[in-house]
mmCIF file of C-alpha atoms in Angstrom:
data_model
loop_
_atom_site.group_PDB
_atom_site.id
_atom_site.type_symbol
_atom_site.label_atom_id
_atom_site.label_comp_id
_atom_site.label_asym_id
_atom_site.label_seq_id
_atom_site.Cartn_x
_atom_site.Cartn_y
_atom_site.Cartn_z
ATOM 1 C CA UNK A 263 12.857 22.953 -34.532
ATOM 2 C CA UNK A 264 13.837 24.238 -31.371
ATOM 3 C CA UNK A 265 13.809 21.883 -27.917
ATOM 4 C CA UNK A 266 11.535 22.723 -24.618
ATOM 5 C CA UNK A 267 12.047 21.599 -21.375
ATOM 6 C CA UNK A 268 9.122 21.109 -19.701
ATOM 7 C CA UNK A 269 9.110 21.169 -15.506
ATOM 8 C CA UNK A 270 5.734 19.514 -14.056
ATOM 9 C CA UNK A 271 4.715 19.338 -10.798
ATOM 10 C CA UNK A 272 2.072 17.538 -9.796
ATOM 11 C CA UNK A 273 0.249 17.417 -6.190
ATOM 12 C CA UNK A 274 -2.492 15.447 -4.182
ATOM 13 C CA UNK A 275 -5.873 17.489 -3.731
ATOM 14 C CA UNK A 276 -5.416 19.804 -0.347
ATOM 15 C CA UNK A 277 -8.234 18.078 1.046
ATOM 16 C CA UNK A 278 -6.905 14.798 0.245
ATOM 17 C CA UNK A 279 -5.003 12.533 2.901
ATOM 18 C CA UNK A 280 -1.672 12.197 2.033
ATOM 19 C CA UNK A 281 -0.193 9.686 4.515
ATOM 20 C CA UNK A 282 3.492 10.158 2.290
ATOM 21 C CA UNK A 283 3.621 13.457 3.888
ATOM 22 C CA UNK A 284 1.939 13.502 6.906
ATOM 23 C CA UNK A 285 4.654 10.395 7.675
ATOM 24 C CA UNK A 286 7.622 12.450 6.994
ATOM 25 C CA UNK A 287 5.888 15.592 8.536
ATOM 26 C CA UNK A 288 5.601 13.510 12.028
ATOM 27 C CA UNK A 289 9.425 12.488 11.758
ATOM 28 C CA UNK A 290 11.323 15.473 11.608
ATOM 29 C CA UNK A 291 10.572 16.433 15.344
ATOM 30 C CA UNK A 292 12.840 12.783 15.506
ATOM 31 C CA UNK A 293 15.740 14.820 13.137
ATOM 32 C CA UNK A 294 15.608 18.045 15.585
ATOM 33 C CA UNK A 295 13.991 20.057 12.903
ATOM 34 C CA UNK A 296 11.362 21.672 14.343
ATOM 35 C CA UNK A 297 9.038 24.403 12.871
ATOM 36 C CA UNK A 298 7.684 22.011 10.073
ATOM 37 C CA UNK A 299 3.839 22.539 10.235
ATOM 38 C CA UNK A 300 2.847 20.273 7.071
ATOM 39 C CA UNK A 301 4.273 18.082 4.347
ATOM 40 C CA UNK A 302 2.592 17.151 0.779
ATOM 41 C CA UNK A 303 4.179 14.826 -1.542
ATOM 42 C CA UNK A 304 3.718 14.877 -5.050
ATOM 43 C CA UNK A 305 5.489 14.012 -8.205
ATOM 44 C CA UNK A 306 7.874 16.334 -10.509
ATOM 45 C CA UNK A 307 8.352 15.135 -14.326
ATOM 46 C CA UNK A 308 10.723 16.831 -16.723
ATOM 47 C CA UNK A 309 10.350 16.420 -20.511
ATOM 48 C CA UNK A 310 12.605 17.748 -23.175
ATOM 49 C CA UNK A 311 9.861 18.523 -25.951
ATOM 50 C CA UNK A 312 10.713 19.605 -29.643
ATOM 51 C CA UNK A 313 7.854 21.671 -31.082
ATOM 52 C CA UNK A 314 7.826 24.748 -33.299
ATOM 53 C CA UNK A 315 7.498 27.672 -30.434
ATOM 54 C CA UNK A 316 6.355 27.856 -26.839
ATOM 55 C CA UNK A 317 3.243 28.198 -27.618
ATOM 56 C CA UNK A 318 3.083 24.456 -29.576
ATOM 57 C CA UNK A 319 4.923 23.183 -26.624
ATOM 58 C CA UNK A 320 3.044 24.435 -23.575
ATOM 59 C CA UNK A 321 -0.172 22.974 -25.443
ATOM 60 C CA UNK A 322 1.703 19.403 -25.212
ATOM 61 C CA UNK A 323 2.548 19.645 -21.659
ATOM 62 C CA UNK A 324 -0.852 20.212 -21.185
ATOM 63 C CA UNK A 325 -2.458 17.750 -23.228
ATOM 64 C CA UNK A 326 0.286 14.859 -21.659
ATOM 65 C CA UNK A 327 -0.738 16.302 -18.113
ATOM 66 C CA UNK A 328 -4.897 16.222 -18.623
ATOM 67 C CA UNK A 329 -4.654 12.547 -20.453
ATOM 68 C CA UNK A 330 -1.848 10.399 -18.742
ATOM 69 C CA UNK A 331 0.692 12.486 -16.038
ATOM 70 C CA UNK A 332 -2.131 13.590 -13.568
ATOM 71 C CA UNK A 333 -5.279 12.212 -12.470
ATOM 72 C CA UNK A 334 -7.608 15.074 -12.452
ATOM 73 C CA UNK A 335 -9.745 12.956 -9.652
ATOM 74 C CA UNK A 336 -7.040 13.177 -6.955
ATOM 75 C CA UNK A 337 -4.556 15.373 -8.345
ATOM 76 C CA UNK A 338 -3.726 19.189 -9.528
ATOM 77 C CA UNK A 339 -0.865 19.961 -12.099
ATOM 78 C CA UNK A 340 1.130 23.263 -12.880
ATOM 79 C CA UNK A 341 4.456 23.516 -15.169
ATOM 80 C CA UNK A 342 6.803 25.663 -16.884
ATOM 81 C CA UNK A 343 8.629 25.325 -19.961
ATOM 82 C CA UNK A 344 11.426 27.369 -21.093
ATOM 83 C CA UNK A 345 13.803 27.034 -24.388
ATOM 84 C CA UNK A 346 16.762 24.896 -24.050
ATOM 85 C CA UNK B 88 -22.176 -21.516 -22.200
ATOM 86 C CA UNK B 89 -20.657 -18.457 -20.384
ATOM 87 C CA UNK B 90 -17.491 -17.507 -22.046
ATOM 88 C CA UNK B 91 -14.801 -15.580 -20.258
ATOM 89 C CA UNK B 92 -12.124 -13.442 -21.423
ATOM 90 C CA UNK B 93 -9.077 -12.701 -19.646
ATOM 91 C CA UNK B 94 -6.816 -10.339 -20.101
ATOM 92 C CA UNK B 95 -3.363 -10.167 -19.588
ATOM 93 C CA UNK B 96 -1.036 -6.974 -19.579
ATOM 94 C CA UNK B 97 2.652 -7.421 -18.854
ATOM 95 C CA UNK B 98 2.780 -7.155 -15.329
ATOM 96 C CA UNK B 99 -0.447 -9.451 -15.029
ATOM 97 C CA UNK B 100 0.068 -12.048 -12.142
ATOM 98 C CA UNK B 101 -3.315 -13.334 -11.063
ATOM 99 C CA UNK B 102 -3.954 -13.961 -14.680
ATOM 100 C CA UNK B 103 -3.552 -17.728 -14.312
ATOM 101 C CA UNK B 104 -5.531 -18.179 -11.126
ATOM 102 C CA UNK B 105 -8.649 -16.048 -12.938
ATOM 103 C CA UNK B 106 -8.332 -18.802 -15.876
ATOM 104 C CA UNK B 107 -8.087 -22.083 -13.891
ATOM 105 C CA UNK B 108 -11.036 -20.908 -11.259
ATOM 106 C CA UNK B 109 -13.648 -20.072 -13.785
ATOM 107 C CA UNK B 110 -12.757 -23.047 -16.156
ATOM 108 C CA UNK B 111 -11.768 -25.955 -13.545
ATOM 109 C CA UNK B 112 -14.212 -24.437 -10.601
ATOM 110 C CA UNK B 113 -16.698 -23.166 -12.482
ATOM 111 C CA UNK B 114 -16.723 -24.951 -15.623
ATOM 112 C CA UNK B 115 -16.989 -22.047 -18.129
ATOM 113 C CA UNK B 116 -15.124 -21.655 -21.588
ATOM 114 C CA UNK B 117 -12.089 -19.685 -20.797
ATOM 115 C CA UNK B 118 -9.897 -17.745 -23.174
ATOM 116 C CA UNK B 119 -6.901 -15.839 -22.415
ATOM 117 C CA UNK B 120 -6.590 -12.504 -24.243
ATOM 118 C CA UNK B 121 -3.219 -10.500 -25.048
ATOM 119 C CA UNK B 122 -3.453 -6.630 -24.213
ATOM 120 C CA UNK B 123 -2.775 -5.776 -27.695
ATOM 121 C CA UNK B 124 -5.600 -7.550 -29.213
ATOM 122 C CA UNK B 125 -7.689 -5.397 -31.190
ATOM 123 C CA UNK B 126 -11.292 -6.796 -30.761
ATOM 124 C CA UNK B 127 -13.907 -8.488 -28.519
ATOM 125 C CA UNK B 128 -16.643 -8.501 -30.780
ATOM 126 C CA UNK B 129 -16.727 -12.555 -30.535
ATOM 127 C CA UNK B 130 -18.364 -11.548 -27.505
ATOM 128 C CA UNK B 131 -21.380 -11.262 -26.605
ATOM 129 C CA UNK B 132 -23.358 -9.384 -23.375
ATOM 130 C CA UNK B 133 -23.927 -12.411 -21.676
ATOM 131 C CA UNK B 134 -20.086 -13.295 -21.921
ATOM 132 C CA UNK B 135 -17.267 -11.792 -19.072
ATOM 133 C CA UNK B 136 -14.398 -10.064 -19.481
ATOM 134 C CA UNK B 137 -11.780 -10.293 -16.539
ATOM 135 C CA UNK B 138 -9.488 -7.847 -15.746
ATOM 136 C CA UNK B 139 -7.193 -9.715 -13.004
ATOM 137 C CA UNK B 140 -4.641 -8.501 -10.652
ATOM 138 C CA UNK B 141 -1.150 -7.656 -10.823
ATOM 139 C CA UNK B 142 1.523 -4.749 -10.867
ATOM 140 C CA UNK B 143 0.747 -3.781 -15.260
ATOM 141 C CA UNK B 144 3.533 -1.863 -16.788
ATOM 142 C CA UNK B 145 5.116 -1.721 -12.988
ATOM 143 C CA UNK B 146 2.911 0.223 -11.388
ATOM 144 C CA UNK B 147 4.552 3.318 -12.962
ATOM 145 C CA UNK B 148 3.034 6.525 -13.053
ATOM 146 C CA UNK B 149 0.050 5.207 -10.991
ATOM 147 C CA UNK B 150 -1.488 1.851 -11.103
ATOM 148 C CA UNK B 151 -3.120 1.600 -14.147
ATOM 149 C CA UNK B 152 -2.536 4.946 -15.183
ATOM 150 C CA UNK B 153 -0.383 2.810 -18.629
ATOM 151 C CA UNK B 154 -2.502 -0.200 -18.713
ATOM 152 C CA UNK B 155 -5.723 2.124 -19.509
ATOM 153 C CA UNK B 156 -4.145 3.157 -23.313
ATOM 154 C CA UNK B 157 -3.076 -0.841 -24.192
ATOM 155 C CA UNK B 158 -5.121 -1.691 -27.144
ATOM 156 C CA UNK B 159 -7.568 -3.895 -25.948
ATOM 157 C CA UNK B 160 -9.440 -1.116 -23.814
ATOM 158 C CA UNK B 161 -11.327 0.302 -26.597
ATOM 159 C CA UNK B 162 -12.543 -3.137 -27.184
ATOM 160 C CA UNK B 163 -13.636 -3.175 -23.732
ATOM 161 C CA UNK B 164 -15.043 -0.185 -23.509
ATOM 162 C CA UNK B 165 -17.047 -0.941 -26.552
ATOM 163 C CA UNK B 166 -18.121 -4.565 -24.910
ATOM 164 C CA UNK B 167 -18.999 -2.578 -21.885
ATOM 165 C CA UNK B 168 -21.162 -0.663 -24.000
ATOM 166 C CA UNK B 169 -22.920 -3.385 -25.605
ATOM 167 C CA UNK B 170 -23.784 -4.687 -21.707
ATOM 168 C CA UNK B 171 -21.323 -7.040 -21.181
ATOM 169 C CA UNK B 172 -19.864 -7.419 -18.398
ATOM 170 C CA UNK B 173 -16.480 -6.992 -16.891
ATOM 171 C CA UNK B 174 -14.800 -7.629 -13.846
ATOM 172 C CA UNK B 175 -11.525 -5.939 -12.549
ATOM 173 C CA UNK B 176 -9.647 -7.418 -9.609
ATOM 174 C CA UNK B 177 -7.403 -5.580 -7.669
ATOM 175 C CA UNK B 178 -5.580 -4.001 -10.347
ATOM 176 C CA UNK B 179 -8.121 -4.609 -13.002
ATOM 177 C CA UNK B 180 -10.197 -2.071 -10.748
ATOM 178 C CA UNK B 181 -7.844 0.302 -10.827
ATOM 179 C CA UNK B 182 -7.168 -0.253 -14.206
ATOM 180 C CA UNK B 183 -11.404 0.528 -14.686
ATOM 181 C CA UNK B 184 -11.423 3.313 -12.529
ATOM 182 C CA UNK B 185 -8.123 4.821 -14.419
ATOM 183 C CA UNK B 186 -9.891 3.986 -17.777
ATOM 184 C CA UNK B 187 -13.072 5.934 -16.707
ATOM 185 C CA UNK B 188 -15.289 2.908 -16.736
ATOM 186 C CA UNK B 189 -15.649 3.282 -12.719
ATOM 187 C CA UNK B 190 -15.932 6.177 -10.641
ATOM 188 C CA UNK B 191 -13.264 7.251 -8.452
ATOM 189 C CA UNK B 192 -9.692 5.943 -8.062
ATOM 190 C CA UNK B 193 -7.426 3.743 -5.854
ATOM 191 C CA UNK B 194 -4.850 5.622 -3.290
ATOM 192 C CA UNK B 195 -2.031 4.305 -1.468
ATOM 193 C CA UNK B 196 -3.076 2.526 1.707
ATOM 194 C CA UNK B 197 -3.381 4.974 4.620
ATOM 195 C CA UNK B 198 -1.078 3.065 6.483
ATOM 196 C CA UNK B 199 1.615 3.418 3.423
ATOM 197 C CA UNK B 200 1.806 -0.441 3.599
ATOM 198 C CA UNK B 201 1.618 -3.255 0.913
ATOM 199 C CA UNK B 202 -1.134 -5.392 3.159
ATOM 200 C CA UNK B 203 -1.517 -9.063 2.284
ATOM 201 C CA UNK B 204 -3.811 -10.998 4.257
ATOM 202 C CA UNK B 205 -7.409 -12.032 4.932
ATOM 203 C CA UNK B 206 -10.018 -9.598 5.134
ATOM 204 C CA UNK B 207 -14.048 -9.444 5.682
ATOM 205 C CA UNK B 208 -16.427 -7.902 3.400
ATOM 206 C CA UNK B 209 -19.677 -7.286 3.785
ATOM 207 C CA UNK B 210 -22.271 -6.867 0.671
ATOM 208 C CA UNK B 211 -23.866 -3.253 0.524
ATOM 209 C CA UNK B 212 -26.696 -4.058 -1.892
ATOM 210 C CA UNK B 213 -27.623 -7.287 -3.998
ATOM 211 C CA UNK B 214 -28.552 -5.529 -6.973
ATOM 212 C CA UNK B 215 -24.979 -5.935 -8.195
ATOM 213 C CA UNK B 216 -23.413 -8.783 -9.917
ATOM 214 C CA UNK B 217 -21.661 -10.328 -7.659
ATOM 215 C CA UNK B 218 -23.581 -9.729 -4.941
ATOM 216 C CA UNK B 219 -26.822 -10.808 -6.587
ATOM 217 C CA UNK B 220 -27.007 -14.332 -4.449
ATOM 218 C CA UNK B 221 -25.216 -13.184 -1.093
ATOM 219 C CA UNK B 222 -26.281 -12.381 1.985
ATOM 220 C CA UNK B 223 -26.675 -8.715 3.056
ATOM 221 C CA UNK B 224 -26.192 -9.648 6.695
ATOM 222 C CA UNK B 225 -22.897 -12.201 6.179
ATOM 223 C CA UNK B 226 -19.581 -11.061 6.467
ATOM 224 C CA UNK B 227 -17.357 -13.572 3.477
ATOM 225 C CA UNK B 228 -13.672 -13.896 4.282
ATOM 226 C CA UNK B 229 -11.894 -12.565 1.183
ATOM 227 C CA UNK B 230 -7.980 -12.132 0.925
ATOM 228 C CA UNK B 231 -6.414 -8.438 -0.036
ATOM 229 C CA UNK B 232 -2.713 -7.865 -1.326
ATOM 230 C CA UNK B 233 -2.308 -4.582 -2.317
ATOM 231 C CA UNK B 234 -0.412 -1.037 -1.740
ATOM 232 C CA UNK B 235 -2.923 1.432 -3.598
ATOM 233 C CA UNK B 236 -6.517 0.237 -2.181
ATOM 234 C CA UNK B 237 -7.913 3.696 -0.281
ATOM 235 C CA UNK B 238 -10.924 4.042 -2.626
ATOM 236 C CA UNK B 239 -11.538 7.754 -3.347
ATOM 237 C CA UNK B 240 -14.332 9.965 -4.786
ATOM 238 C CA UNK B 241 -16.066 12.821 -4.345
ATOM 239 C CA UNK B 242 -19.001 13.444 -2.394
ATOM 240 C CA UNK B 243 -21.130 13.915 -5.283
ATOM 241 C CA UNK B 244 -19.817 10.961 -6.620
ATOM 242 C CA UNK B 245 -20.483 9.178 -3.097
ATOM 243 C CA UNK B 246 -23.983 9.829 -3.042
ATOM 244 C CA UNK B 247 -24.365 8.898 -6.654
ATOM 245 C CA UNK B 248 -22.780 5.316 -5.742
ATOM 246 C CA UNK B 249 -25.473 5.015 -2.758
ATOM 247 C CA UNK B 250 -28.104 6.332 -4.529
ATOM 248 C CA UNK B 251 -27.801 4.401 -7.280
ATOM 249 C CA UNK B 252 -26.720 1.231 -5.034
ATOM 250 C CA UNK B 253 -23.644 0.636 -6.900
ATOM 251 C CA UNK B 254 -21.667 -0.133 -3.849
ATOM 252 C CA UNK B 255 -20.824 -3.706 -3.969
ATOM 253 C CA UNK B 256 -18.676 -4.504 -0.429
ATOM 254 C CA UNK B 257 -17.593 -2.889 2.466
ATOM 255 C CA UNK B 258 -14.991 -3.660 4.213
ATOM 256 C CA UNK B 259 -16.272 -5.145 7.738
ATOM 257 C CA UNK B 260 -14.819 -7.367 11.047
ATOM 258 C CA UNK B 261 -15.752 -10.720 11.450
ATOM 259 C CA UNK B 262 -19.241 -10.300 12.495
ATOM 260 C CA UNK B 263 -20.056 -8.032 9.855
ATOM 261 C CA UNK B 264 -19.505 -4.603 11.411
ATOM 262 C CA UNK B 265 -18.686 -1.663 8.991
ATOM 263 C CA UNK B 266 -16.246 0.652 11.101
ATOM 264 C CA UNK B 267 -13.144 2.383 11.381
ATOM 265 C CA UNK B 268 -11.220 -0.542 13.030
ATOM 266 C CA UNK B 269 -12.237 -2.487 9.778
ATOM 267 C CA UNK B 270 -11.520 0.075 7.400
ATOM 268 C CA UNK B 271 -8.341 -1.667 6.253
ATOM 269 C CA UNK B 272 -7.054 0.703 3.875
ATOM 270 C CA UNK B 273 -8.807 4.357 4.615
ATOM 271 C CA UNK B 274 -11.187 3.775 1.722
ATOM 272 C CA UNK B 275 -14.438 6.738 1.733
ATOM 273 C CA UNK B 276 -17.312 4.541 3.258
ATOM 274 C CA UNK B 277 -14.911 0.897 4.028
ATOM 275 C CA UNK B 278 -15.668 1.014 -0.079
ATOM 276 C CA UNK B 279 -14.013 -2.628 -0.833
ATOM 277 C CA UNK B 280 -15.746 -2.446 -4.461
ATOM 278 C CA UNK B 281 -18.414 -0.447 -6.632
ATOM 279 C CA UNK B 282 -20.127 -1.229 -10.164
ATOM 280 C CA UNK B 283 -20.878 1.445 -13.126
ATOM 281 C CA UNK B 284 -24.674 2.630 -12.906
ATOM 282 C CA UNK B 285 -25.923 0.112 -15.329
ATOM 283 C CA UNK B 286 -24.334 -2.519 -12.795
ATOM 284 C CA UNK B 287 -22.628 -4.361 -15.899
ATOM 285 C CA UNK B 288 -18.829 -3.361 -15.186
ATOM 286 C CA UNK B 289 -17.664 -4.268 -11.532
ATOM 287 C CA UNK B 290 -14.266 -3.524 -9.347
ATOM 288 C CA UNK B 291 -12.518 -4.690 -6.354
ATOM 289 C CA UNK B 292 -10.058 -4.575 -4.322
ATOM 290 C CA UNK B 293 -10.081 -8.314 -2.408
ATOM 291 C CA UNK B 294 -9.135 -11.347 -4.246
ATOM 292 C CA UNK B 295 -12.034 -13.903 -4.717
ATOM 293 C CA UNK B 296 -10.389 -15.670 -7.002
ATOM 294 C CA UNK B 297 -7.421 -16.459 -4.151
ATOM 295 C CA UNK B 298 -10.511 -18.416 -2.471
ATOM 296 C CA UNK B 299 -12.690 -20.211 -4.091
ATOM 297 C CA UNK B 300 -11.409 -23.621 -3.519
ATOM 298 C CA UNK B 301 -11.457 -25.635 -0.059
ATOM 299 C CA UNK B 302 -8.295 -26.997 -0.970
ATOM 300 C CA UNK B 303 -7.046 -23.280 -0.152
ATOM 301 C CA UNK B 304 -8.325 -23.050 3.191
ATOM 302 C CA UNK B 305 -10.983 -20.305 2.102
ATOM 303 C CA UNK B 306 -13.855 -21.002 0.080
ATOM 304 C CA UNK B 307 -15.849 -18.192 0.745
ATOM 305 C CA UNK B 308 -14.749 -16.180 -2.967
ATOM 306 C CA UNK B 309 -16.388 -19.072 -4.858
ATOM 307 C CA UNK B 310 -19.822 -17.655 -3.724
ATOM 308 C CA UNK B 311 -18.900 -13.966 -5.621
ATOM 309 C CA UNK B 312 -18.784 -16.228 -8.970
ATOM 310 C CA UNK B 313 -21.834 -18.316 -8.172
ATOM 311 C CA UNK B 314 -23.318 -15.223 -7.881
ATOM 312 C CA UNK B 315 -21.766 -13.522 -11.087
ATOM 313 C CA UNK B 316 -23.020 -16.568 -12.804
ATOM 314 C CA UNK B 317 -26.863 -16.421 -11.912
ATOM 315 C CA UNK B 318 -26.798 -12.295 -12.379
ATOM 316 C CA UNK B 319 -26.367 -13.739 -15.906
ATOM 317 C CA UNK B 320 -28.825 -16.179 -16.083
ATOM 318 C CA UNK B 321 -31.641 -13.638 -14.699
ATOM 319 C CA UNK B 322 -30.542 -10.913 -16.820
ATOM 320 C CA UNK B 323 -28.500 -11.855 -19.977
ATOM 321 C CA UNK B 324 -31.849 -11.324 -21.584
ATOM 322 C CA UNK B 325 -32.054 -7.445 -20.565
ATOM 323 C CA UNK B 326 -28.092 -7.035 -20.758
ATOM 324 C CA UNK B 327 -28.543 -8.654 -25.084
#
């Protein structure tokens, strides 16, 4: 059965505070790097997934993102998986 | 006689302090429950199921994000169901609110800080467990020690809680002022802690069971349980 790895990313709601971000955001004027307007934080997740074709595997990325890796309440999810 | 349930996860760590105040405070039957027990149908509406604080399975993921699939939540869900009541503390309410069991869900502090100290709450509405015998105009001193406390929902969801009056505390100063000074961790509305509409599964944030002895130097918890404990009296017979 061929492998899957599976690249999530998962982000705070736009209209959410995200005092991660707006921390670093405020402290790169400190590091001389100017020009940065906005900073959101989120989480990225890999998964090496064995399933019987992309189709199979996209389905459990999915299914692992709606019931444990994101919280739908605060958070929005997006991936891509590609053969290994 | 009241029984309680509480339940530990690994990570648990205000397990202990949940047992000893409703058994040696309060006198109730006590029982401690492992996370991967399968049932809780030795208990009845009228009983309580405690959810205490702690950091389950590390924190990882998000706070209760793992904690929510351990066996024993289908019990509790099922318990919940049947009208009995549960309580989560600190990370037994985000453990509820991961499960689905509460509205909403528990951020990182605005401030990005692990705060651990005494707080004020004042209660939004009596019609709420344990807020059934306080005082609407009284602001209780109640200690906090957490990193993810910024209650979050919707608006929707916000005017369900109010509507329905399922907002149990708000986080206030001294003299019982809701406002942004007092709004210790950016939660929507000072939120400190909400119940389910049928007002039979409760969350929150500050630790009543850190104060609920004199001996402590804070007493002012104890009067959340007395409270728990005559919501049951007056309505075990609606709950069964």
């Amino acid at each position: 059965m061929p492998t899957y790895l599976a690249k999530i990313n998962i982000m705070p709601h736009k209209e959410l505070l995200d005092p991660q971000g707006k921390t670093v955001a405020k402290n790169m004027g400190n590091l001389h790097i100017e020009g940065v307007q906005d900073v959101r934080i989120g989480k990225h997740i890999e998964m090496n997934i064995q399933a019987e074709d992309m189709n199979v595997a996209e389905s459990i990325v999915d299914q692992s993102c709606k019931k444990l890796l994101a919280n739908l309440i605060t958070e929005t999810f997006s991936f891509t998986v590609e053969q290994v | 006689m009241i029984k309680c349930g509480v339940i530990t996860f690994p990570g648990s760590n205000c397990d202990e302090d949940m047992i000893y105040v409703m058994k040696e405070v309060f006198q109730c039957q006590v029982e401690k429950i492992w996370h991967k027990d399968q049932t809780l149908e030795r208990y009845n509406p009228g009983d309580i199921i405690f959810i205490p604080g702690g950091f389950s399975y590390g924190d990882y993921l998000r706070c209760g994000a793992i904690a929510r699939f351990s066996n024993i939540m289908d019990p509790v869900k099922k318990f919940a169901d049947r009208g009995g009541i549960v309580i989560g503390i600190c990370n037994g309410f985000q453990i509820l609110c991961e499960a689905g069991l509460l509205p909403g869900q528990l951020l990182v502090n605005d401030s990005q800080k692990f705060i651990c100290r005494n707080i004020y709450l004042k209660p939004y509405s009596t019609e709420t467990p344990l807020t059934f015998d306080l005082n609407t105009e009284k602001a209780y001193m109640i200690p906090i020690a957490h990193a993810d406390g910024r209650y979050y929902c919707d608006d929707s969801t916000l005017k369900d809680l109010i509507d329905n009056k399922q907002i149990m505390f708000q986080y206030c100063n001294s003299e019982g002022i809701v406002n942004s000074e007092s709004n210790v961790n950016g939660s929507v509305l000072n939120i400190a802690g909400i119940c389910n509409k049928t007002k039979n599964v409760c969350g929150m944030m500050p630790h009543p069971e850190r104060a609920s002895e004199s001996e402590l130097g804070n007493s002012d918890g104890k009067y959340l349980f007395i409270s728990l404990l005559s919501w049951i009296k007056e309505h075990h017979f609606v709950l069964a």
